[in-house]
Amino acid sequence: KQEVTQIPAALSVPEGENLVLNCSFTDSAIYNLQWFRQDPGKGLTSLLLIQSSQREQTSGRLNASLDKSSGRSTLYIAASQPGDSATYLCAVMQADPKSTFGDGTTLTVKP
Amino acid sequence: DAGVIQSPRHEVTEMGQEVTLRCKPISGHNSLFWYRQTMMRGLELLIYFNNNVPIDDSGMPEDRFSAKMPNASFSTLKIQPSEPRDSAVYFCASSANRGSTMGYTFGSGTRLTVV
């Protein structure tokens, strides 16, 4: 059974800092990995999707990497802003369309 | 496309009442998922459909919960009778079966409070 872990559970940084969020998974036989953002009281917004054949994806200040062999993905946020404050979840999809979600990292960017 | 549409956004009901949550997936997406999110248990998959057929309902808590997908553009999640422990945010998500390029799109959720 796939298990997805996100450490740390919470992170607080000053504005402008570059930061990395971590996601690890136990079964490397994955189709893709998707990073989501969730604001308080809101739904999940997709940020980036990395296919199993890819190593990374970039969107603006966000860069996500995938290392299947080690069962790890990272989400890099450059020049963090207070508006980046949210919970970030990773989801790993395997052969069927079900995804396994991590519990998320709650990020606070202080002005 | 308007995205995944869920209704209602908020629902407050008394214990024992029937609750029906609704979802309209993105047109062309052939997989639909119902999730429940609580502080204690995080995001839990309740059931998912592929081409309107329930594939895995192992996450449905008990017989009080039922889900249907009568056509490709509509699904319901019903709780009867509702209990206070059912209070949570219920999300619907859809995806298109395109192999490794498929990803999830979530609705805004229904916040259910059972008093």
CSV table of C-alpha atoms in Angstrom, one decimal, chain B residues 33-100:
chain,number,residue,atom,x,y,z
B,33,PHE,CA,-13.8,10.9,-6.9
B,34,TRP,CA,-15.5,11.8,-3.6
B,35,TYR,CA,-13.2,12.8,-0.7
B,36,ARG,CA,-13.8,13.8,2.9
B,37,GLN,CA,-11.5,16.1,4.7
B,38,THR,CA,-11.3,16.6,8.5
B,39,MET,CA,-8.6,18.0,10.7
B,40,MET,CA,-8.2,14.7,12.5
B,41,ARG,CA,-8.0,12.4,9.5
B,42,GLY,CA,-6.9,14.6,6.6
B,43,LEU,CA,-8.2,13.8,3.1
B,44,GLU,CA,-9.9,10.5,2.8
B,45,LEU,CA,-11.1,8.9,-0.5
B,46,LEU,CA,-14.6,7.7,-0.1
B,47,ILE,CA,-15.4,6.3,-3.5
B,48,TYR,CA,-14.4,6.7,-7.1
B,49,PHE,CA,-16.2,6.1,-10.4
B,50,ASN,CA,-14.8,5.4,-13.9
B,51,ASN,CA,-17.1,5.9,-16.8
B,52,ASN,CA,-20.0,6.2,-14.4
B,53,VAL,CA,-19.3,2.8,-12.8
B,54,PRO,CA,-18.3,2.6,-9.1
B,55,ILE,CA,-14.8,1.1,-9.0
B,56,ASP,CA,-13.7,1.3,-5.4
B,57,ASP,CA,-16.0,2.2,-2.5
B,58,SER,CA,-13.8,0.7,0.2
B,59,GLY,CA,-13.5,4.2,1.8
B,60,MET,CA,-17.2,4.6,2.3
B,61,PRO,CA,-17.6,4.7,6.1
B,62,GLU,CA,-20.7,2.6,6.5
B,63,ASP,CA,-24.1,1.8,5.0
B,64,ARG,CA,-25.3,5.2,5.8
B,65,PHE,CA,-23.3,6.5,2.9
B,66,SER,CA,-24.2,5.9,-0.7
B,67,ALA,CA,-23.0,7.4,-4.0
B,68,LYS,CA,-24.4,7.4,-7.5
B,69,MET,CA,-23.3,8.6,-10.9
B,70,PRO,CA,-26.3,8.3,-13.2
B,71,ASN,CA,-24.5,9.9,-16.1
B,72,ALA,CA,-21.2,11.4,-17.1
B,73,SER,CA,-22.1,14.9,-15.9
B,74,PHE,CA,-23.6,14.3,-12.4
B,75,SER,CA,-22.9,12.5,-9.2
B,76,THR,CA,-24.4,12.5,-5.7
B,77,LEU,CA,-23.2,11.5,-2.3
B,78,LYS,CA,-26.0,10.8,0.1
B,79,ILE,CA,-25.8,10.3,3.9
B,80,GLN,CA,-28.9,8.8,5.6
B,81,PRO,CA,-29.2,9.2,8.5
B,82,SER,CA,-26.6,11.8,9.2
B,83,GLU,CA,-24.7,11.9,12.4
B,84,PRO,CA,-22.5,14.7,14.0
B,85,ARG,CA,-19.3,12.7,13.2
B,86,ASP,CA,-20.1,13.1,9.6
B,87,SER,CA,-19.3,16.8,9.9
B,88,ALA,CA,-16.5,17.5,7.4
B,89,VAL,CA,-15.7,19.1,4.1
B,90,TYR,CA,-16.7,16.9,1.2
B,91,PHE,CA,-14.8,17.3,-2.0
B,92,CYS,CA,-15.5,16.0,-5.5
B,93,ALA,CA,-12.7,15.7,-8.0
B,94,SER,CA,-12.5,14.6,-11.6
B,95,SER,CA,-9.8,13.5,-14.0
B,96,ALA,CA,-9.4,12.3,-17.6
B,97,ASN,CA,-8.0,8.9,-18.3
B,98,ARG,CA,-4.9,10.0,-20.3
B,99,GLY,CA,-2.3,7.8,-18.7
B,100,SER,CA,0.4,9.6,-16.8
